[in-house]
C-alpha positions as a printed Julia matrix, in Angstrom:
546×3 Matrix{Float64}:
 -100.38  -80.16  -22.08
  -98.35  -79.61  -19.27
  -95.11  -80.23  -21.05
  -96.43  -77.59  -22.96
  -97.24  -75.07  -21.0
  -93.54  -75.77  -18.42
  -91.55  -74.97  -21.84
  -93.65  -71.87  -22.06
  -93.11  -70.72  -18.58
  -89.34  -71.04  -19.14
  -89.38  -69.06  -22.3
  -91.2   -66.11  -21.04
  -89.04  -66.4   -17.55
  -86.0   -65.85  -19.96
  -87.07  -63.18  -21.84
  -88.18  -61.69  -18.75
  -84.83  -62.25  -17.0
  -83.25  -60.36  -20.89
  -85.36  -57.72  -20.52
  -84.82  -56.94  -17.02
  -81.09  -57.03  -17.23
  -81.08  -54.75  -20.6
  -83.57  -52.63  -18.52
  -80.93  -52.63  -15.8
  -77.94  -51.94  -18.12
  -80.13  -49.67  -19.91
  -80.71  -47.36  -16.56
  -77.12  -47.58  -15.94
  -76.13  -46.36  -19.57
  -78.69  -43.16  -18.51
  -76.99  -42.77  -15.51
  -73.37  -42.47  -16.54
  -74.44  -40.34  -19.31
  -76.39  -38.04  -17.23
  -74.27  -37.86  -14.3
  -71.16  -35.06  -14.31
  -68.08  -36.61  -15.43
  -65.33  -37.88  -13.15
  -62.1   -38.2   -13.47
  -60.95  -41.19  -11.92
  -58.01  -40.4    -9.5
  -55.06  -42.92   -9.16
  -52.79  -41.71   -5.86
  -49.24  -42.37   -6.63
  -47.05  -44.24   -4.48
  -44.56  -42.03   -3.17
  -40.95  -41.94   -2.34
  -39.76  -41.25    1.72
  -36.16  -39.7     2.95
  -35.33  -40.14    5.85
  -32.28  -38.11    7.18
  -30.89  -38.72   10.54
  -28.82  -35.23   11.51
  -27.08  -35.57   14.45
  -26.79  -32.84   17.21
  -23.34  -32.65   17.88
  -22.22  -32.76   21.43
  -19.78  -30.35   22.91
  -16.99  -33.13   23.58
  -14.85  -33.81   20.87
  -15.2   -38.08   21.35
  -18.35  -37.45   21.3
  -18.84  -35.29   18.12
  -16.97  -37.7    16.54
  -19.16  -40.26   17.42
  -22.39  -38.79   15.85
  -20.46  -37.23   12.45
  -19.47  -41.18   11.74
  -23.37  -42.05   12.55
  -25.4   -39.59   10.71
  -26.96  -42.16    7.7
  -29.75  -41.33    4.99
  -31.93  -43.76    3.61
  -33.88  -43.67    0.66
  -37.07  -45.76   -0.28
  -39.95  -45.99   -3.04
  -43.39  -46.89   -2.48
  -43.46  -46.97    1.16
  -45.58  -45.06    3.53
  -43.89  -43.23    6.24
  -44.91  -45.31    9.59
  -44.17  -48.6     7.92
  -41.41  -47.81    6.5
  -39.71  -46.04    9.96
  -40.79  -49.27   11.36
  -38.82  -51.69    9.28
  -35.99  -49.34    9.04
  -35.41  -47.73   12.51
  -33.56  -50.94   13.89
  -31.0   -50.11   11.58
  -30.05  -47.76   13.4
  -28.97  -48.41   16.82
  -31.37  -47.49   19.4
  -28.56  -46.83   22.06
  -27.34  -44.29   19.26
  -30.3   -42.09   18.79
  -30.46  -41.85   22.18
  -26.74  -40.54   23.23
  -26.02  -38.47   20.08
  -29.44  -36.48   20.59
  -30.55  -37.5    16.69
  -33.37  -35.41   14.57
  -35.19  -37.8    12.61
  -36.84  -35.97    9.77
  -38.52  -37.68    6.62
  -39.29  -35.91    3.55
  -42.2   -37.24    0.87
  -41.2   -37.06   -3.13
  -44.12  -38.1    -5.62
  -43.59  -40.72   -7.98
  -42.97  -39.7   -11.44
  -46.14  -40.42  -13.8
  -45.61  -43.16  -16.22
  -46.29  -40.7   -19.16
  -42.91  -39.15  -17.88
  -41.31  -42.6   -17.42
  -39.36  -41.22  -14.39
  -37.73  -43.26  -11.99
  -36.78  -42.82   -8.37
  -33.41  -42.23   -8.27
  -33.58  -39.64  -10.97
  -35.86  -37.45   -8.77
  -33.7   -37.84   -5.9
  -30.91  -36.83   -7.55
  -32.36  -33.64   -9.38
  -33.61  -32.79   -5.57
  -30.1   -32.69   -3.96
  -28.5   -31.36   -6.94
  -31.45  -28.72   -6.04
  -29.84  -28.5    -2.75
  -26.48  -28.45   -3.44
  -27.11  -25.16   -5.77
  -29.19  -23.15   -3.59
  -26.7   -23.42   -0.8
  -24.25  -22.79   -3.36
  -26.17  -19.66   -4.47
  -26.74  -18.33   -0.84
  -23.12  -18.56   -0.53
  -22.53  -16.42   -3.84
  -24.94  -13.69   -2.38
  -23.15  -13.21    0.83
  -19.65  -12.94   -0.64
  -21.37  -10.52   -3.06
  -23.29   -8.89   -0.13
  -19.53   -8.86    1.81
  -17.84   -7.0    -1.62
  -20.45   -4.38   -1.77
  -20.11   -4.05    1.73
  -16.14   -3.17    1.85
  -16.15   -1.63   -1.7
  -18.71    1.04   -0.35
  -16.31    1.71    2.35
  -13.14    1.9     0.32
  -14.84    4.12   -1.15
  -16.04    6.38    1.75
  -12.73    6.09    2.84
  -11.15    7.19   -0.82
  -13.49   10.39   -0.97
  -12.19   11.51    3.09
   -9.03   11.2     2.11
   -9.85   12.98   -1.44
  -11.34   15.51    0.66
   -8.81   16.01    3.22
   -5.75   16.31    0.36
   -8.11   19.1    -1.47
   -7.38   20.81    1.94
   -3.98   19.68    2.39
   -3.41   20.87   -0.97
   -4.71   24.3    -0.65
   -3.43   24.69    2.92
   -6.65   27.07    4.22
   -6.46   25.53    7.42
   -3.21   27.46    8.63
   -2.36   31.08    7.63
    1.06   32.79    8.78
    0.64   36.34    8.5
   -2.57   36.66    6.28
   -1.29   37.25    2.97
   -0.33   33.71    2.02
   -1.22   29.41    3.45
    1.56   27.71    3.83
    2.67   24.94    0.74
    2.48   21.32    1.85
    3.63   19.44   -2.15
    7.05   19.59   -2.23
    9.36   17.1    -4.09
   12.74   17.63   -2.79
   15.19   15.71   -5.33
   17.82   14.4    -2.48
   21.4    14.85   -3.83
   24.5    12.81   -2.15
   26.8    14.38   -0.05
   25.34   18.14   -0.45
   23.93   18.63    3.78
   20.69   16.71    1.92
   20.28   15.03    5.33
   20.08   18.02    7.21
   17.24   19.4     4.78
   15.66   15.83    4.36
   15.1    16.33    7.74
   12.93   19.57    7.85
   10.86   17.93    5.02
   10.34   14.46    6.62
    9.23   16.81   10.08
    6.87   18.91    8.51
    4.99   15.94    6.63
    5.03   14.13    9.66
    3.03   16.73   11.21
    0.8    17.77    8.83
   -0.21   13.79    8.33
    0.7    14.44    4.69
    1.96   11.43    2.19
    5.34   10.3     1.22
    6.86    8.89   -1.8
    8.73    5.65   -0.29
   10.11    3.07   -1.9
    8.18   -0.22   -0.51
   11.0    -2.58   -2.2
   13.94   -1.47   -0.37
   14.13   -3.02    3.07
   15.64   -0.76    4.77
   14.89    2.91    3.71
   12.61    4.45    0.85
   15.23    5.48   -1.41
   14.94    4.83   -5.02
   18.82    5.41   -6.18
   19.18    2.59   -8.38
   15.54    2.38   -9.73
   14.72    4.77  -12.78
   12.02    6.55  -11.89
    9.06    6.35  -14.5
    4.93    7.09  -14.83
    4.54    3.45  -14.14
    7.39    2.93  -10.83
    4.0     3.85   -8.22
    2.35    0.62   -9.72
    5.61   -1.68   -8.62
    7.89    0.55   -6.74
    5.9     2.82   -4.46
    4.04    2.69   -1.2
    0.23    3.84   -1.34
   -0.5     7.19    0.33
   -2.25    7.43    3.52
   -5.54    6.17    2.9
   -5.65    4.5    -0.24
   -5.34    1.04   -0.79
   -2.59   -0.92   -2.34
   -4.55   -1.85   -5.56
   -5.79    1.86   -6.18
   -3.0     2.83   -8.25
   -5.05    5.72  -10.29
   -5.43    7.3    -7.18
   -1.55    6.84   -5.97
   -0.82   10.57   -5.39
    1.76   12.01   -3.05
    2.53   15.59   -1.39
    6.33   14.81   -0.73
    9.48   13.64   -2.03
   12.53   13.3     0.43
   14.42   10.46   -0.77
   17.54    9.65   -3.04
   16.22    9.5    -6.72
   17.17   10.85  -10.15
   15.0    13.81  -11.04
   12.41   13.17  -14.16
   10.11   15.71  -14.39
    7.61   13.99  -16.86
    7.2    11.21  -14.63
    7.36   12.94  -11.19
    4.26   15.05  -12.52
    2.06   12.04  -13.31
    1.84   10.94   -9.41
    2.75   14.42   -7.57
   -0.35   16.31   -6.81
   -0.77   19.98   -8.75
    0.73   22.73   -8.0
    3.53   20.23   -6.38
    7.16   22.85   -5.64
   10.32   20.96   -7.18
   13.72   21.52   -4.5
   17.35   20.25   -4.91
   20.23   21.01   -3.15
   23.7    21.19   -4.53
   27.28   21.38   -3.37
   30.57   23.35   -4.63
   31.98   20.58   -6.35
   35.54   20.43   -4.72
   34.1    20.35   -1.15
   31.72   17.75   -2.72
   33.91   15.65   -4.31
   35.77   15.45   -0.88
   32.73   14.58    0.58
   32.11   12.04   -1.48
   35.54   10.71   -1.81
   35.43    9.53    2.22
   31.74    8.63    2.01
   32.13    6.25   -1.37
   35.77    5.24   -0.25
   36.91    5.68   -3.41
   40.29    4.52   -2.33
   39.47    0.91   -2.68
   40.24    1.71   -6.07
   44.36    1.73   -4.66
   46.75   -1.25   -4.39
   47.65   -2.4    -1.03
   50.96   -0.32   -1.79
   49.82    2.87   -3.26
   47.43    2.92    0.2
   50.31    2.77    2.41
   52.37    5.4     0.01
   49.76    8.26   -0.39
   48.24    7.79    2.89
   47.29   11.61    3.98
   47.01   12.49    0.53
   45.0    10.01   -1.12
   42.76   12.82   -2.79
   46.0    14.45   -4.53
   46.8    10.87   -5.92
   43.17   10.12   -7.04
   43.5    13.4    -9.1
   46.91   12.55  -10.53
   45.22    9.68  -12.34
   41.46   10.41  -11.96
   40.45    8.51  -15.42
   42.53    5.65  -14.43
   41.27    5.2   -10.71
   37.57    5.98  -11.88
   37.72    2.91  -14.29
   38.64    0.6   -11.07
   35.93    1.73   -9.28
   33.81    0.52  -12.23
   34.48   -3.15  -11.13
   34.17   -2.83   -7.56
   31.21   -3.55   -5.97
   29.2    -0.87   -3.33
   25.78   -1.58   -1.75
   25.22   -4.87   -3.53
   26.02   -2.9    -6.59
   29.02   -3.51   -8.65
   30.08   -0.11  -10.63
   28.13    2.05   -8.65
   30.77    4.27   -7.33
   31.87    4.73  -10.94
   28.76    7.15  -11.1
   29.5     9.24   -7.68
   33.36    9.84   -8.82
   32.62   12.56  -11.43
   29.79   15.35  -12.05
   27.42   13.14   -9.5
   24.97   16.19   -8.98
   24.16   16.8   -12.18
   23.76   13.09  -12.86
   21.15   13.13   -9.27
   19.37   16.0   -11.55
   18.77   13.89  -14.65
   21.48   14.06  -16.82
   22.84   10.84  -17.84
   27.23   10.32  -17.3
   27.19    9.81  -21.68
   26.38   13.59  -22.12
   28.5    14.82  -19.12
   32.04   15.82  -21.74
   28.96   17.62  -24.16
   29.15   21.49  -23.19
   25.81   22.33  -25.3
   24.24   19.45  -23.86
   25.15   20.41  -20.34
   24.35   23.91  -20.69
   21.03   22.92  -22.4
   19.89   20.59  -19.28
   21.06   23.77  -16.66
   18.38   26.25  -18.78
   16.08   23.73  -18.52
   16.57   22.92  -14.26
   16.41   26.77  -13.8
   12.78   26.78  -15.44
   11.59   23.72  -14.1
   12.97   23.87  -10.41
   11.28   26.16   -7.77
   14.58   26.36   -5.54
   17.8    25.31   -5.44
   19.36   25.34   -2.26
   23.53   25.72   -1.65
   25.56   23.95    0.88
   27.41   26.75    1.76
   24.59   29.37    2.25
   22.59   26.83    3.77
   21.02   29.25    6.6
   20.27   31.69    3.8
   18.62   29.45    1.16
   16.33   28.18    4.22
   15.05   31.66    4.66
   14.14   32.08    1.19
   12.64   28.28    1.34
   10.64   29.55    3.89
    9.51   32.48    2.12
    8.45   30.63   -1.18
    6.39   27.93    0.86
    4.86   30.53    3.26
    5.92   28.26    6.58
    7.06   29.55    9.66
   10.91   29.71   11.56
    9.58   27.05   13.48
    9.13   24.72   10.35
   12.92   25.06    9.56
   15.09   24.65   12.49
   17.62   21.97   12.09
   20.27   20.33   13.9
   23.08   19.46   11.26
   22.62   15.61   10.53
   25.55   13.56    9.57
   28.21   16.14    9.58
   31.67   15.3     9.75
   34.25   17.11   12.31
   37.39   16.55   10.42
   37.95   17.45    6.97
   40.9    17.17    4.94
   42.02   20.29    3.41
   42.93   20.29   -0.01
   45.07   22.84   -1.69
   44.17   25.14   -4.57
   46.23   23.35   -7.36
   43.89   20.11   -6.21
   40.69   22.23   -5.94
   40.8    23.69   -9.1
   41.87   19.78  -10.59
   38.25   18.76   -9.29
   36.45   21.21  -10.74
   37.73   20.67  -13.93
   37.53   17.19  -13.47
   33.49   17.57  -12.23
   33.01   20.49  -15.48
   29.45   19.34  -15.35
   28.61   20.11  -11.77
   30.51   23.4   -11.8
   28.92   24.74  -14.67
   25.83   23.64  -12.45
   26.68   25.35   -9.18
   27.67   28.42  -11.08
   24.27   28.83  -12.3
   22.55   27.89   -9.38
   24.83   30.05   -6.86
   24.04   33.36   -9.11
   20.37   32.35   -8.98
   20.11   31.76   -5.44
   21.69   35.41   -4.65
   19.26   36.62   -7.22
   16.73   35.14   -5.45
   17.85   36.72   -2.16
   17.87   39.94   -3.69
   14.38   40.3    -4.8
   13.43   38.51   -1.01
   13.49   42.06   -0.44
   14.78   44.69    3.01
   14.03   42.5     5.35
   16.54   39.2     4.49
   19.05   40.01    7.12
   16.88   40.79    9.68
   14.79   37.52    9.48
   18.13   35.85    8.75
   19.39   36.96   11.99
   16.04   36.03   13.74
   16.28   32.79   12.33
   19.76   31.99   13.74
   19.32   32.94   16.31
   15.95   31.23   16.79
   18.26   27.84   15.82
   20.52   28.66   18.82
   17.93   28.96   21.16
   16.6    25.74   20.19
   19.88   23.61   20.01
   20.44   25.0    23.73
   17.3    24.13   25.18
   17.58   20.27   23.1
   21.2    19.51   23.93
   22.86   22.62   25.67
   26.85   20.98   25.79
   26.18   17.77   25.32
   27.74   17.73   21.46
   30.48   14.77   20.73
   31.87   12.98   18.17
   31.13    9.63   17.57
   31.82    7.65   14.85
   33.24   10.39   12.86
   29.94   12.13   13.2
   27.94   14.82   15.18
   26.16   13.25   17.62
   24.69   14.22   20.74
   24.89   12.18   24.39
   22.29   10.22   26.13
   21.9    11.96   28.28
   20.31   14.03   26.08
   16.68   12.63   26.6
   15.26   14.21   23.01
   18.2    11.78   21.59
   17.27    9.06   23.0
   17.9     6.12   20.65
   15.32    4.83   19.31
   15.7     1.28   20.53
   15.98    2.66   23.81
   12.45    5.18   23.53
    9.06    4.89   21.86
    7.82    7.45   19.38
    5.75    9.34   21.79
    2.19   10.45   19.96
    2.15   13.68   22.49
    4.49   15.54   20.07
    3.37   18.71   19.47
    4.81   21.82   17.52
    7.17   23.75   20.09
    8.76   20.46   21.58
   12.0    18.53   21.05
   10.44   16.76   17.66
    9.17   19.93   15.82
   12.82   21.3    15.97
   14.77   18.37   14.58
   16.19   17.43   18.63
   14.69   13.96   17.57
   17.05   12.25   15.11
   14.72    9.3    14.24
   12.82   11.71   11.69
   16.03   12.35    9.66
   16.08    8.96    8.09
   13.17    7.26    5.57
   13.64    4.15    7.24
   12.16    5.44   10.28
    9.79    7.92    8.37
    8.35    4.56    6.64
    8.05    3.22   10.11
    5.78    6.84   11.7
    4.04    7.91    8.65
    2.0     4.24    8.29
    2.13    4.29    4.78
    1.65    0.38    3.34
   -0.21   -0.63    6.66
   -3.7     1.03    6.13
   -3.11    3.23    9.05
   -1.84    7.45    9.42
    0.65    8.95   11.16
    0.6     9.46   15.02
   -0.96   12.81   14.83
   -4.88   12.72   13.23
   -5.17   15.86   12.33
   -4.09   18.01    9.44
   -2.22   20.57   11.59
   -1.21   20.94   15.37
């Protein structure tokens, strides 16, 4: 009986202890169904960088020091504090105390395992991340810097667009009310035809005015452009940039002046001389030019030793016995670095300085043709032997003052060889070119002198006389020759050399420089030096007129 009832007692204790624990599980199913969901929420192990930037000291051993010592490590799965405490005896206490290191640490999560990253991966893509926004700052200054100097290039482009519109129209300045004076002029600079003298008088009143040149920035010592054929596209290689443009702004390279040696193209002298620009020459009768030329060129290196010693005092009278024979000497001889150069100079050299090319020179139509077309396309052509006269009419056309055109004759020679008739008339039939030239030009001149109207002679006479008053108050007696030239003595101080005096910036219109006293203006080599052009800065004198 008892057996019986103990085996009962266990079975109902066991399907008590069933029930109670599918109650229990039972309750908990209820439970997690009722409840809100959550998600559960794994923290990732993360990554710590620790970079060690040094403060470098002001000594250099010192700097050096904490450059060498500046390390980075890297580590995965580590918190911060216990991994700065297994890592900071690597580096050296002593160090982070003298170098003055910042200790900074920077926390990457790990990548999830759906993304199967790994931590080198992220460390790289986060200093590549680095690397290109510092790169990318860096592009946005220099682009910052560009706009910066491109907006004033061009500030500085539209003044100086402004101030040649003035320049140009010359409203600043009037003379006597009924006309401004003309500040474009390209003078086409002839040899051995008193261009000097009038390169001068050009050179002076561009100086003044602050107006630009046309120099030649290849030569090295003057601006001259003799042996370099002038085309639309010489400004790009050949030419100095005005005042106020820069050297890569070729659209905008355009000049007021011409005063150097060049051959005359009209095409091409339009395309960078501004509108309305006047074209002068000067020419030379050609027997007085050819003698000229004859001492300047030395065109007796074309003699033998003997022929030297046999002619000498008439070495022009032999050239012209055999003119075709000595001329073809010259062609091998070498002048200015230039071998055959001289060959040019020995026959009809004006006309060739006014475009017409030596092949054409024995062509009567063709000479004739190029004349008709200088007399329409030139302004003014000046003659060497009415010099004062064609100055008063150049002062008429370009409205400027007495004042503007004083001279002092630059490199004139006191002795001259005189040359009889039978020679003279040799040389101009020898130079048919150039006379047929200077007989047009001569006739139009006096034609030009005619219609200047009554009063010619009496402001001819003012303006010699003007001239005189001037040379006396520059130099008075203190004329010499020197070198076979016209010089004036030290103790001149307006002649001054110019290694011995600085430009002076005081120069104002009515002293020593505005009359041609000062010889440095005559020459382009000290006109590239005063006028600035190539060096981003003006002239000595700021404003447009004195």
């Amino acid at each position: 009986m008892s057996y019986t009832m103990m085996r009962i007692g266990k079975k109902a204790l066991f399907k008590f202890g069933v029930f109670s624990v599918t109650l229990f599980l039972m309750g908990l199913a209820a439970v997690s169904i009722l409840s809100p969901k959550r998600a559960l929420v794994t923290k990732p192990k993360t990554f710590v960088e620790l970079r060690i930037d040094p403060v470098v000291p002001q000594d250099k051993a010192s700097r050096r020091h904490g450059e060498r010592y500046a390390p980075r490590r890297q580590a995965q799965g580590l918190g911060p504090n216990k991994y700065l405490a297994q890592n900071i005896s690597w580096v050296h206490k002593s160090l982070l105390g003298k170098s003055k290191h910042n200790i900074t640490m920077e926390f990457i999560p790990k990548a999830s395992n759906g993304n199967k990253g790994n931590a080198s991966k992220l460390l790289r893509e986060n200093a590549s991340n680095r690397v290109r926004e510092s790169a990318e700052m860096k592009v946005r200054q220099k682009q910052e810097e560009i706009r910066r100097v491109r907006n004033q290039l061009q500030n500085k482009i539209g003044r100086r667009k402004e101030e040649i519109k003035k320049l140009s129209s010359m409203t600043s300045r009037h003379v006597d009310g009924t006309c401004n004076p003309h500040g474009n002029v390209a003078y086409i600079k002839t040899h051995k035809t008193a261009s000097t003298t009038l390169q001068t008088i050009i050179n002076r009143f561009g100086l003044l005015n602050r107006l630009s040149f046309v120099l030649n920035k290849v030569s090295p010592t003057n601006g001259h452009l003799v042996y370099i054929p002038v085309t639309k596209h010489s400004p790009r290689y050949f030419f100095l940039p005005p005042l106020g443009v820069g050297s890569n702004d070729i659209s905008h390279f355009n000049y007021n002046m011409i005063a150097v040696h060049l051959r005359y193209n009209r095409s091409a002298m339009d395309s960078f001389m501004l509108p309305g620009t006047k074209y002068i020459s000067i020419i030379r009768e050609p027997s007085a030019h050819f003698e000229s030329a004859f001492n300047h060129f030395r065109f007796t290196d074309s003699f033998s030793p003997a022929t030297r010693c046999r002619v000498k005092g008439h070495e022009i009278e032999e050239f012209m016995r055999r003119p075709g024979y000595y001329r073809r000497r010259l062609k091998t001889l070498q002048w200015d670095t230039t071998r055959g150069l001289r060959w040019y100079y020995a026959r009809n050299n004006q006309i060739f300085d006014l475009g017409l090319d030596s092949k054409y020179h024995k062509d009567e139509t063709m000479v004739n043709q190029t004349v008709d077309a200088l007399v329409k396309e030139l302004d003014l052509v000046l003659i060497s032997e009415y010099f004062d006269e064609s100055l008063v009419v150049l002062k008429k056309m370009l409205c400027w003052t007495f004042d503007d055109i004083i001279y002092i004759s630059k490199n004139q020679r006191p002795n001259r060889v005189d040359i009889d008739s039978t020679t003279r008339q040799k040389i101009r039939e020898w130079s048919q070119a150039d006379t047929i030239l200077y007989e047009r030009f001569n006739a139009t001149l006096w034609q030009k002198i005619k219609d200047y109207g009554p009063n010619f002679e009496l402001d001819l006479a003012s303006f010699r006389k003007r001239k005189d008053s001037v040379f006396q108050e520059c130099a008075g007696e203190s004329t010499y020759v020197h070198m076979g030239f016209l010089s004036i003595r030290r103790s001149a101080r307006a002649l001054t050399p110019l290694s011995s005096a600085p430009w002076s910036p005081r120069a104002k219109l009515g002293s020593s420089i505005a009359y041609g006293c000062d010889r440095r203006v005559s020459g382009t080599r000290n006109l590239k030096r005063l006028t600035g052009q190539g060096r981003g800065t003006g002239p000595m004198l700021s404003k447009p007129w004195p």
